[in-house]
XYZ file of C-alpha atoms in Angstrom:
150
model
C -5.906 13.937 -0.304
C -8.912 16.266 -0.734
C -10.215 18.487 2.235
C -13.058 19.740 1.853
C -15.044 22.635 4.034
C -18.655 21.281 4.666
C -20.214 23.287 5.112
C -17.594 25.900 3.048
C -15.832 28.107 5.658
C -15.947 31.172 5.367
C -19.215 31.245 3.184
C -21.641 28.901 4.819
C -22.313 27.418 1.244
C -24.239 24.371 2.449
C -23.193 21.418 -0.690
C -25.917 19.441 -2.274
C -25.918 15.811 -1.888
C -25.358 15.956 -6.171
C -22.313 18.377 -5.616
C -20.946 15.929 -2.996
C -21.644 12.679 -4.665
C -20.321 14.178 -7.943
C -17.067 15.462 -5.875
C -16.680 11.696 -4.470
C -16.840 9.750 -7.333
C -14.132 11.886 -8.881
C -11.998 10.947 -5.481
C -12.924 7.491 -5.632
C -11.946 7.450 -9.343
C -8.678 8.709 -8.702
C -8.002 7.054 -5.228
C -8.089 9.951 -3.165
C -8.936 9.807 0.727
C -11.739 12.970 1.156
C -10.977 14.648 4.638
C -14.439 16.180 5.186
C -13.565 19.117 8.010
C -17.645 19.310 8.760
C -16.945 21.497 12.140
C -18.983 24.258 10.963
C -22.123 21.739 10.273
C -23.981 22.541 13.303
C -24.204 26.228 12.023
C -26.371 25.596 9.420
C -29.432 27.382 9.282
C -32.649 25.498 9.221
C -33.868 26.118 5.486
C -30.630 24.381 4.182
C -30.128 20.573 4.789
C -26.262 19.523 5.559
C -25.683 16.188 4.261
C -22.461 14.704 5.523
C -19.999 13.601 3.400
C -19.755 10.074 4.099
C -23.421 9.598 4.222
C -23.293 10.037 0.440
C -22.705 6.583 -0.732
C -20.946 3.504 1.183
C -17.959 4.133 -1.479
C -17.531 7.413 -0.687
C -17.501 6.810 2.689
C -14.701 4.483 2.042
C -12.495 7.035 1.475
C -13.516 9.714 3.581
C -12.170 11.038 7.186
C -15.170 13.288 8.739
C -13.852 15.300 11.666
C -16.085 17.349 13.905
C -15.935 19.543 16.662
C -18.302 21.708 19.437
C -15.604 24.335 18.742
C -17.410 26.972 16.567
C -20.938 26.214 17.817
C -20.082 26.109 21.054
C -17.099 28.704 21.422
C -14.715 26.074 22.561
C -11.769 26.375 20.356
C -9.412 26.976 22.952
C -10.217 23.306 24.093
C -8.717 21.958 21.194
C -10.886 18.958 20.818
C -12.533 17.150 18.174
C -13.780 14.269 16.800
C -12.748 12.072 13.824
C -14.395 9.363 12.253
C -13.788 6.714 9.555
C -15.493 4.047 9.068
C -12.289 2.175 6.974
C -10.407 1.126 9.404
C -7.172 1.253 7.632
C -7.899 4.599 6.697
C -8.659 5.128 10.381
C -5.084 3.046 11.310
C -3.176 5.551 8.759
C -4.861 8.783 9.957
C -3.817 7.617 14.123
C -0.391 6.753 12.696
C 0.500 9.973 11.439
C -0.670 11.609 14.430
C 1.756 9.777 15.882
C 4.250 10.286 13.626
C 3.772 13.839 14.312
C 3.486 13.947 18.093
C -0.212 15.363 17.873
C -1.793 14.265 21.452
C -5.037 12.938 21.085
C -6.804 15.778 22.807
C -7.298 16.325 26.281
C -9.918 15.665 29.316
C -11.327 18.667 30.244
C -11.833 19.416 26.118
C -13.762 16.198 26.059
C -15.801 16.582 28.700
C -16.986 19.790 27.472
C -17.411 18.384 24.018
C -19.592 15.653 25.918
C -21.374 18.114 27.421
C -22.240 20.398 24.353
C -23.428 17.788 22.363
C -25.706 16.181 25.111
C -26.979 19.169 26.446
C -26.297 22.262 23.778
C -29.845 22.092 21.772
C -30.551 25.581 24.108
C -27.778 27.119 23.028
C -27.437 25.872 19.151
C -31.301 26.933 18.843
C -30.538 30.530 20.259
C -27.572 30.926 18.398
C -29.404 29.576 14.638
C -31.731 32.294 15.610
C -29.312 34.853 16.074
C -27.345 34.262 13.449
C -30.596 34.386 10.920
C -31.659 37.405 12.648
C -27.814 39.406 11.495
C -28.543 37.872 7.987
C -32.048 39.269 7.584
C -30.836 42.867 9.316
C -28.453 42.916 6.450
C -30.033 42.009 3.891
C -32.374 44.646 4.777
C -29.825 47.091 5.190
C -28.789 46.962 1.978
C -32.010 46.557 0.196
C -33.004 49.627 1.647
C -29.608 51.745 1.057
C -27.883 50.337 -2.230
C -29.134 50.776 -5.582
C -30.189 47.820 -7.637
């Protein structure tokens, strides 16, 4: 198994669609199932482009688990609710199995209702917080172009 950040947590480091293809054939190549935790995807800023993992090539997607959430974005961790998709359905089968096997519930109502919710009606919210966010990045930057030497 590989998991991979996608976006990279902590950095942000958005991957290329080259990076992640070259990353995929190397799991397909050695028969590894790519768990692609993509819950920080939402965050990224509009000059980058996220590409998600399993959009990459039908092969890769073969062997990939993509699981997202509204928890980051949408400060709803507590919730503990996510989504994960596979488009292999054995590889779907195996991943619900050892949930299983591991007494993992498979989330709750009120967590999906507000994960309904965020996605459907969050584009407020996600826009206002993008903007934020660049807004920090740019203060800083400037902060330190202005006070440490080159």
């Amino acid at each position: 198994v590989l998991l991979l950040s996608s976006p990279h947590n902590p950095v942000g480091r958005v991957w290329t669609a080259e990076e992640l293809e070259k990353l995929g054939t190397i799991c397909v190549k050695h028969k590894l199932t790519i768990i692609s935790d993509e819950v920080h995807s939402d965050l990224t800023l509009p000059k980058f482009q996220f590409i998600p993992t399993a959009a990459v090539s039908e092969t890769i997607a073969n062997q990939t688990i993509t699981i997202i959430a509204p928890s980051k974005t949408f400060n709803l961790a507590g919730l503990s609710t996510a989504v994960v998709i596979a488009q292999n359905k054995v590889l779907m089968q195996a991943y619900n199995n050892k949930l299983s096997d591991w007494h993992i519930n498979q989330g709750n109502i009120f967590g999906t209702v507000a994960l309904e919710a965020a996605y459907n009606r969050g584009d407020e919210w996600l826009e206002a917080l993008l903007n934020y966010l660049q807004n920090n990045i740019d203060y800083l930057h400037n902060f330190l172009a202005e006070r440490v030497p080159k």
